[in-house]
Amino acid sequence: MLDAKALSQIIDRYKSAMFTVNRRLNAMMREEMPADLTLDQFSTIQYIRARGQCTSSELADAFCVGKSSITAIINRLFDKRLIRRLPDEKDRRVTYLELTDEGERIAIELDAKIESLLERYIAHFDEQEAAQFIETYEKLARVLVQPEE
């Protein structure tokens, strides 16, 4: 376990690196997006694509935002004909969201662009560094979604 001073230094380094990485990558990713698509909309499309279907409540939980924020994103994606709404056959109060063919096409196209973008930077790591980085990052992700004790 880290002592308080070492932990504070690590946290400061993390915050600094996170700020730079998030700002730079988000800016580069925005350049790859069509003019009428936001990063939040793209992230929503990617989430739906990975799961096949989901509900707006699931999206709100996954993105840690209120239902009104997700509703706005869903409405815009629906208006752009990138997602469709499917009522649950057993419970009409539940509506599933899934990608349209156009939504799937855009998701695949943008995913390839993002992968190409990230390859340019991850290529600076050797195989061991890349594996250690992603394992550590995945551990952070797991810790973040676990209930606090």
CSV table of N, CA and C in Angstrom, one decimal, residues 13-135:
chain,number,residue,atom,x,y,z
A,13,ARG,N,0.2,13.1,-10.7
A,13,ARG,CA,0.7,12.7,-12.0
A,13,ARG,C,-0.5,12.1,-12.8
A,14,TYR,N,-1.4,11.3,-12.2
A,14,TYR,CA,-2.5,10.8,-12.9
A,14,TYR,C,-3.4,11.9,-13.5
A,15,LYS,N,-3.7,12.9,-12.6
A,15,LYS,CA,-4.6,14.0,-13.0
A,15,LYS,C,-4.0,14.8,-14.2
A,16,SER,N,-2.7,15.0,-14.1
A,16,SER,CA,-2.0,15.7,-15.2
A,16,SER,C,-2.1,14.9,-16.5
A,17,ALA,N,-1.7,13.7,-16.4
A,17,ALA,CA,-1.7,12.8,-17.6
A,17,ALA,C,-3.1,12.6,-18.2
A,18,MET,N,-4.1,12.4,-17.3
A,18,MET,CA,-5.5,12.2,-17.7
A,18,MET,C,-6.0,13.5,-18.4
A,19,PHE,N,-5.7,14.7,-17.9
A,19,PHE,CA,-6.1,15.9,-18.5
A,19,PHE,C,-5.6,16.0,-20.0
A,20,THR,N,-4.3,15.8,-20.1
A,20,THR,CA,-3.7,15.9,-21.4
A,20,THR,C,-4.2,14.8,-22.4
A,21,VAL,N,-4.3,13.6,-21.9
A,21,VAL,CA,-4.8,12.5,-22.8
A,21,VAL,C,-6.2,12.7,-23.2
A,22,ASN,N,-7.1,13.1,-22.2
A,22,ASN,CA,-8.5,13.3,-22.6
A,22,ASN,C,-8.7,14.5,-23.5
A,23,ARG,N,-8.1,15.6,-23.2
A,23,ARG,CA,-8.2,16.8,-24.1
A,23,ARG,C,-7.7,16.5,-25.5
A,24,ARG,N,-6.5,15.9,-25.6
A,24,ARG,CA,-5.9,15.7,-26.9
A,24,ARG,C,-6.7,14.7,-27.7
A,25,LEU,N,-7.0,13.5,-27.1
A,25,LEU,CA,-7.7,12.5,-27.8
A,25,LEU,C,-9.1,12.9,-28.2
A,26,ASN,N,-9.8,13.6,-27.3
A,26,ASN,CA,-11.2,14.1,-27.6
A,26,ASN,C,-11.1,15.0,-28.8
A,27,ALA,N,-10.1,15.9,-28.8
A,27,ALA,CA,-10.0,16.9,-29.9
A,27,ALA,C,-9.8,16.1,-31.2
A,28,MET,N,-8.9,15.1,-31.2
A,28,MET,CA,-8.6,14.4,-32.4
A,28,MET,C,-9.8,13.5,-32.8
A,29,MET,N,-10.5,13.0,-31.9
A,29,MET,CA,-11.7,12.2,-32.2
A,29,MET,C,-12.8,13.1,-32.8
A,30,ARG,N,-12.9,14.3,-32.3
A,30,ARG,CA,-13.9,15.2,-32.8
A,30,ARG,C,-13.7,15.5,-34.3
A,31,GLU,N,-12.4,15.6,-34.6
A,31,GLU,CA,-12.0,15.9,-36.0
A,31,GLU,C,-12.4,14.7,-37.0
A,32,GLU,N,-12.5,13.5,-36.4
A,32,GLU,CA,-12.9,12.4,-37.2
A,32,GLU,C,-14.4,12.2,-37.4
A,33,MET,N,-15.2,12.9,-36.5
A,33,MET,CA,-16.6,12.8,-36.5
A,33,MET,C,-17.2,13.6,-37.7
A,34,PRO,N,-18.3,13.1,-38.2
A,34,PRO,CA,-19.1,14.0,-39.1
A,34,PRO,C,-19.6,15.2,-38.4
A,35,ALA,N,-19.8,16.3,-39.1
A,35,ALA,CA,-20.1,17.6,-38.5
A,35,ALA,C,-21.3,17.5,-37.6
A,36,ASP,N,-22.3,16.6,-38.0
A,36,ASP,CA,-23.5,16.6,-37.2
A,36,ASP,C,-23.6,15.5,-36.1
A,37,LEU,N,-22.4,15.0,-35.7
A,37,LEU,CA,-22.4,14.0,-34.7
A,37,LEU,C,-21.4,14.4,-33.6
A,38,THR,N,-21.9,14.3,-32.4
A,38,THR,CA,-21.0,14.7,-31.2
A,38,THR,C,-20.3,13.5,-30.7
A,39,LEU,N,-19.3,13.7,-29.8
A,39,LEU,CA,-18.6,12.5,-29.2
A,39,LEU,C,-19.6,11.8,-28.3
A,40,ASP,N,-20.5,12.5,-27.6
A,40,ASP,CA,-21.5,11.8,-26.8
A,40,ASP,C,-22.4,10.9,-27.6
A,41,GLN,N,-22.8,11.4,-28.8
A,41,GLN,CA,-23.7,10.6,-29.7
A,41,GLN,C,-22.9,9.4,-30.2
A,42,PHE,N,-21.6,9.6,-30.6
A,42,PHE,CA,-20.8,8.5,-31.0
A,42,PHE,C,-20.6,7.4,-29.9
A,43,SER,N,-20.4,7.9,-28.7
A,43,SER,CA,-20.2,7.0,-27.6
A,43,SER,C,-21.5,6.2,-27.4
A,44,THR,N,-22.6,6.8,-27.5
A,44,THR,CA,-23.9,6.1,-27.4
A,44,THR,C,-24.1,5.1,-28.5
A,45,ILE,N,-23.7,5.5,-29.7
A,45,ILE,CA,-23.8,4.5,-30.8
A,45,ILE,C,-22.9,3.3,-30.6
A,46,GLN,N,-21.7,3.6,-30.1
A,46,GLN,CA,-20.8,2.5,-29.8
A,46,GLN,C,-21.3,1.6,-28.7
A,47,TYR,N,-21.9,2.2,-27.7
A,47,TYR,CA,-22.4,1.4,-26.6
A,47,TYR,C,-23.5,0.5,-27.1
A,48,ILE,N,-24.5,1.0,-27.8
A,48,ILE,CA,-25.6,0.3,-28.4
A,48,ILE,C,-25.1,-0.9,-29.3
A,49,ARG,N,-24.1,-0.5,-30.1
A,49,ARG,CA,-23.5,-1.5,-31.1
A,49,ARG,C,-22.9,-2.7,-30.3
A,50,ALA,N,-22.2,-2.4,-29.2
A,50,ALA,CA,-21.6,-3.5,-28.5
A,50,ALA,C,-22.6,-4.4,-27.8
A,51,ARG,N,-23.7,-3.9,-27.5
A,51,ARG,CA,-24.7,-4.7,-26.8
A,51,ARG,C,-25.9,-5.2,-27.7
A,52,GLY,N,-26.0,-4.7,-28.9
A,52,GLY,CA,-27.1,-5.0,-29.7
A,52,GLY,C,-28.3,-4.3,-29.5
A,53,GLN,N,-28.7,-4.2,-28.2
A,53,GLN,CA,-29.9,-3.5,-27.8
A,53,GLN,C,-29.6,-3.0,-26.3
A,54,CYS,N,-30.3,-1.9,-26.0
A,54,CYS,CA,-30.3,-1.5,-24.6
A,54,CYS,C,-31.4,-0.5,-24.4
A,55,THR,N,-31.6,-0.1,-23.1
A,55,THR,CA,-32.7,0.8,-22.8
A,55,THR,C,-32.0,2.2,-22.5
A,56,SER,N,-32.8,3.2,-22.4
A,56,SER,CA,-32.3,4.5,-22.1
A,56,SER,C,-31.8,4.6,-20.6
A,57,SER,N,-32.5,3.8,-19.7
A,57,SER,CA,-32.0,3.8,-18.3
A,57,SER,C,-30.6,3.1,-18.2
A,58,GLU,N,-30.4,2.1,-19.0
A,58,GLU,CA,-29.1,1.5,-19.1
A,58,GLU,C,-28.0,2.4,-19.5
A,59,LEU,N,-28.4,3.2,-20.6
A,59,LEU,CA,-27.4,4.2,-21.1
A,59,LEU,C,-27.1,5.3,-20.0
A,60,ALA,N,-28.2,5.7,-19.3
A,60,ALA,CA,-28.0,6.8,-18.3
A,60,ALA,C,-27.0,6.2,-17.2
A,61,ASP,N,-27.2,5.0,-16.8
A,61,ASP,CA,-26.4,4.4,-15.8
A,61,ASP,C,-24.9,4.2,-16.3
A,62,ALA,N,-24.8,3.7,-17.5
A,62,ALA,CA,-23.5,3.5,-18.1
A,62,ALA,C,-22.7,4.8,-18.2
A,63,PHE,N,-23.3,5.9,-18.6
A,63,PHE,CA,-22.7,7.1,-18.9
A,63,PHE,C,-22.7,8.1,-17.6
A,64,CYS,N,-23.3,7.6,-16.6
A,64,CYS,CA,-23.4,8.4,-15.3
A,64,CYS,C,-24.0,9.7,-15.5
A,65,VAL,N,-25.1,9.8,-16.2
A,65,VAL,CA,-25.8,11.0,-16.5
A,65,VAL,C,-27.3,10.8,-16.2
A,66,GLY,N,-28.0,11.9,-16.1
A,66,GLY,CA,-29.4,11.9,-15.9
A,66,GLY,C,-30.2,11.4,-17.2
A,67,LYS,N,-31.4,10.9,-16.9
A,67,LYS,CA,-32.2,10.4,-18.0
A,67,LYS,C,-32.5,11.5,-19.1
A,68,SER,N,-32.6,12.8,-18.6
A,68,SER,CA,-32.9,13.8,-19.5
A,68,SER,C,-31.8,14.0,-20.5
A,69,SER,N,-30.6,13.9,-20.1
A,69,SER,CA,-29.4,14.0,-21.0
A,69,SER,C,-29.4,12.9,-22.0
A,70,ILE,N,-29.7,11.7,-21.5
A,70,ILE,CA,-29.7,10.6,-22.5
A,70,ILE,C,-30.9,10.7,-23.4
A,71,THR,N,-32.0,11.2,-23.0
A,71,THR,CA,-33.2,11.4,-23.8
A,71,THR,C,-32.8,12.3,-25.0
A,72,ALA,N,-32.1,13.4,-24.7
A,72,ALA,CA,-31.8,14.4,-25.7
A,72,ALA,C,-30.9,13.7,-26.7
A,73,ILE,N,-29.9,12.9,-26.3
A,73,ILE,CA,-29.0,12.3,-27.2
A,73,ILE,C,-29.8,11.2,-28.1
A,74,ILE,N,-30.6,10.5,-27.4
A,74,ILE,CA,-31.4,9.5,-28.1
A,74,ILE,C,-32.3,10.1,-29.2
A,75,ASN,N,-33.0,11.2,-28.8
A,75,ASN,CA,-33.8,11.9,-29.8
A,75,ASN,C,-33.1,12.4,-31.0
A,76,ARG,N,-31.9,12.9,-30.8
A,76,ARG,CA,-31.1,13.4,-31.9
A,76,ARG,C,-30.6,12.2,-32.8
A,77,LEU,N,-30.2,11.1,-32.2
A,77,LEU,CA,-29.8,10.0,-33.0
A,77,LEU,C,-31.0,9.4,-33.7
A,78,PHE,N,-32.2,9.4,-33.1
A,78,PHE,CA,-33.4,8.9,-33.7
A,78,PHE,C,-33.8,9.8,-34.9
A,79,ASP,N,-33.7,11.1,-34.7
A,79,ASP,CA,-34.0,12.1,-35.8
A,79,ASP,C,-33.0,11.9,-37.0
A,80,LYS,N,-31.8,11.5,-36.7
A,80,LYS,CA,-30.8,11.3,-37.7
A,80,LYS,C,-30.9,9.9,-38.3
A,81,ARG,N,-31.9,9.1,-37.8
A,81,ARG,CA,-32.2,7.8,-38.3
A,81,ARG,C,-31.0,6.8,-38.1
A,82,LEU,N,-30.3,7.0,-37.0
A,82,LEU,CA,-29.2,6.2,-36.6
A,82,LEU,C,-29.6,5.1,-35.6
A,83,ILE,N,-30.7,5.3,-34.9
A,83,ILE,CA,-31.2,4.3,-34.0
A,83,ILE,C,-32.7,4.2,-34.2
A,84,ARG,N,-33.2,3.0,-33.7
A,84,ARG,CA,-34.6,2.8,-33.7
A,84,ARG,C,-35.1,2.5,-32.3
A,85,ARG,N,-36.3,2.7,-32.1
A,85,ARG,CA,-36.9,2.4,-30.8
A,85,ARG,C,-37.8,1.2,-31.0
A,86,LEU,N,-37.7,0.2,-30.1
A,86,LEU,CA,-38.4,-1.0,-30.2
A,86,LEU,C,-39.2,-1.3,-28.8
A,87,PRO,N,-40.5,-1.2,-28.8
A,87,PRO,CA,-41.2,-1.5,-27.6
A,87,PRO,C,-41.1,-3.0,-27.2
A,88,ASP,N,-40.9,-3.2,-25.9
A,88,ASP,CA,-40.9,-4.6,-25.4
A,88,ASP,C,-42.3,-5.2,-25.6
A,89,GLU,N,-42.3,-6.4,-26.1
A,89,GLU,CA,-43.6,-7.1,-26.4
A,89,GLU,C,-44.3,-7.4,-25.1
A,90,LYS,N,-43.6,-7.7,-24.0
A,90,LYS,CA,-44.2,-8.1,-22.8
A,90,LYS,C,-44.5,-6.9,-21.9
A,91,ASP,N,-43.7,-5.9,-22.0
A,91,ASP,CA,-43.9,-4.7,-21.1
A,91,ASP,C,-43.8,-3.4,-21.9
A,92,ARG,N,-44.9,-2.9,-22.2
A,92,ARG,CA,-45.0,-1.7,-23.1
A,92,ARG,C,-44.3,-0.5,-22.5
A,93,ARG,N,-44.0,-0.5,-21.2
A,93,ARG,CA,-43.3,0.6,-20.6
A,93,ARG,C,-41.8,0.6,-20.9
A,94,VAL,N,-41.3,-0.5,-21.4
A,94,VAL,CA,-39.9,-0.6,-21.7
A,94,VAL,C,-39.7,-0.5,-23.2
A,95,THR,N,-38.7,0.4,-23.6
A,95,THR,CA,-38.4,0.6,-25.0
A,95,THR,C,-36.9,0.3,-25.2
A,96,TYR,N,-36.6,-0.6,-26.1
A,96,TYR,CA,-35.2,-0.9,-26.4
A,96,TYR,C,-34.8,0.0,-27.6
A,97,LEU,N,-33.5,0.2,-27.6
A,97,LEU,CA,-32.8,1.0,-28.6
A,97,LEU,C,-31.9,0.1,-29.3
A,98,GLU,N,-31.9,0.2,-30.6
A,98,GLU,CA,-30.9,-0.5,-31.4
A,98,GLU,C,-30.5,0.3,-32.6
A,99,LEU,N,-29.4,0.0,-33.2
A,99,LEU,CA,-28.9,0.8,-34.4
A,99,LEU,C,-29.7,0.4,-35.6
A,100,THR,N,-29.9,1.4,-36.5
A,100,THR,CA,-30.4,1.2,-37.8
A,100,THR,C,-29.2,0.7,-38.7
A,101,ASP,N,-29.5,0.3,-39.9
A,101,ASP,CA,-28.4,0.0,-40.8
A,101,ASP,C,-27.4,1.1,-41.0
A,102,GLU,N,-27.9,2.3,-41.1
A,102,GLU,CA,-27.1,3.5,-41.2
A,102,GLU,C,-26.3,3.8,-39.9
A,103,GLY,N,-26.9,3.6,-38.8
A,103,GLY,CA,-26.2,3.7,-37.5
A,103,GLY,C,-25.0,2.7,-37.4
A,104,GLU,N,-25.3,1.5,-37.8
A,104,GLU,CA,-24.3,0.4,-37.9
A,104,GLU,C,-23.1,0.8,-38.8
A,105,ARG,N,-23.5,1.3,-40.0
A,105,ARG,CA,-22.5,1.7,-41.0
A,105,ARG,C,-21.6,2.8,-40.4
A,106,ILE,N,-22.2,3.8,-39.8
A,106,ILE,CA,-21.4,4.9,-39.3
A,106,ILE,C,-20.5,4.4,-38.1
A,107,ALA,N,-21.1,3.6,-37.3
A,107,ALA,CA,-20.3,3.0,-36.1
A,107,ALA,C,-19.1,2.3,-36.6
A,108,ILE,N,-19.2,1.5,-37.6
A,108,ILE,CA,-18.1,0.7,-38.2
A,108,ILE,C,-17.1,1.7,-38.8
A,109,GLU,N,-17.5,2.6,-39.6
A,109,GLU,CA,-16.6,3.6,-40.2
A,109,GLU,C,-15.9,4.4,-39.2
A,110,LEU,N,-16.5,4.9,-38.2
A,110,LEU,CA,-15.9,5.7,-37.2
A,110,LEU,C,-15.0,4.9,-36.3
A,111,ASP,N,-15.4,3.7,-36.0
A,111,ASP,CA,-14.5,2.8,-35.2
A,111,ASP,C,-13.2,2.6,-35.9
A,112,ALA,N,-13.2,2.4,-37.2
A,112,ALA,CA,-12.0,2.2,-37.9
A,112,ALA,C,-11.1,3.4,-37.9
A,113,LYS,N,-11.7,4.6,-38.0
A,113,LYS,CA,-11.0,5.8,-37.9
A,113,LYS,C,-10.3,6.0,-36.5
A,114,ILE,N,-11.1,5.7,-35.5
A,114,ILE,CA,-10.6,5.9,-34.1
A,114,ILE,C,-9.4,4.8,-33.9
A,115,GLU,N,-9.6,3.6,-34.4
A,115,GLU,CA,-8.6,2.6,-34.2
A,115,GLU,C,-7.3,3.1,-34.9
A,116,SER,N,-7.4,3.6,-36.1
A,116,SER,CA,-6.2,4.1,-36.8
A,116,SER,C,-5.6,5.2,-36.0
A,117,LEU,N,-6.4,6.1,-35.5
A,117,LEU,CA,-5.9,7.2,-34.7
A,117,LEU,C,-5.1,6.7,-33.5
A,118,LEU,N,-5.7,5.8,-32.8
A,118,LEU,CA,-5.0,5.3,-31.5
A,118,LEU,C,-3.8,4.4,-31.9
A,119,GLU,N,-3.8,3.7,-33.0
A,119,GLU,CA,-2.6,2.9,-33.4
A,119,GLU,C,-1.4,3.8,-33.5
A,120,ARG,N,-1.5,5.0,-33.9
A,120,ARG,CA,-0.4,5.9,-34.1
A,120,ARG,C,0.3,6.2,-32.8
A,121,TYR,N,-0.5,6.2,-31.7
A,121,TYR,CA,0.1,6.5,-30.4
A,121,TYR,C,0.5,5.2,-29.6
A,122,ILE,N,-0.3,4.2,-29.7
A,122,ILE,CA,0.0,3.0,-29.0
A,122,ILE,C,1.2,2.3,-29.6
A,123,ALA,N,1.5,2.6,-30.8
A,123,ALA,CA,2.6,2.0,-31.5
A,123,ALA,C,3.9,2.4,-30.8
A,124,HIS,N,3.9,3.5,-30.0
A,124,HIS,CA,5.1,3.9,-29.3
A,124,HIS,C,5.4,3.0,-28.1
A,125,PHE,N,4.5,2.1,-27.7
A,125,PHE,CA,4.7,1.2,-26.6
A,125,PHE,C,5.3,-0.1,-27.2
A,126,ASP,N,6.1,-0.8,-26.5
A,126,ASP,CA,6.5,-2.2,-26.9
A,126,ASP,C,5.3,-3.1,-26.4
A,127,GLU,N,5.4,-4.3,-26.8
A,127,GLU,CA,4.3,-5.2,-26.5
A,127,GLU,C,4.0,-5.4,-25.0
A,128,GLN,N,5.1,-5.5,-24.2
A,128,GLN,CA,5.0,-5.6,-22.8
A,128,GLN,C,4.4,-4.3,-22.2
A,129,GLU,N,4.9,-3.1,-22.6
A,129,GLU,CA,4.4,-1.9,-22.1
A,129,GLU,C,2.9,-1.7,-22.4
A,130,ALA,N,2.5,-2.1,-23.6
A,130,ALA,CA,1.1,-2.0,-24.0
A,130,ALA,C,0.2,-2.9,-23.2
A,131,ALA,N,0.7,-4.1,-23.0
A,131,ALA,CA,-0.1,-5.1,-22.2
A,131,ALA,C,-0.2,-4.6,-20.7
A,132,GLN,N,0.9,-4.1,-20.1
A,132,GLN,CA,0.9,-3.6,-18.8
A,132,GLN,C,-0.1,-2.4,-18.6
A,133,PHE,N,0.0,-1.5,-19.6
A,133,PHE,CA,-0.8,-0.3,-19.6
A,133,PHE,C,-2.3,-0.7,-19.6
A,134,ILE,N,-2.7,-1.6,-20.5
A,134,ILE,CA,-4.1,-1.9,-20.7
A,134,ILE,C,-4.6,-2.7,-19.5
A,135,GLU,N,-3.7,-3.6,-18.9
A,135,GLU,CA,-4.1,-4.4,-17.7
A,135,GLU,C,-4.3,-3.4,-16.5
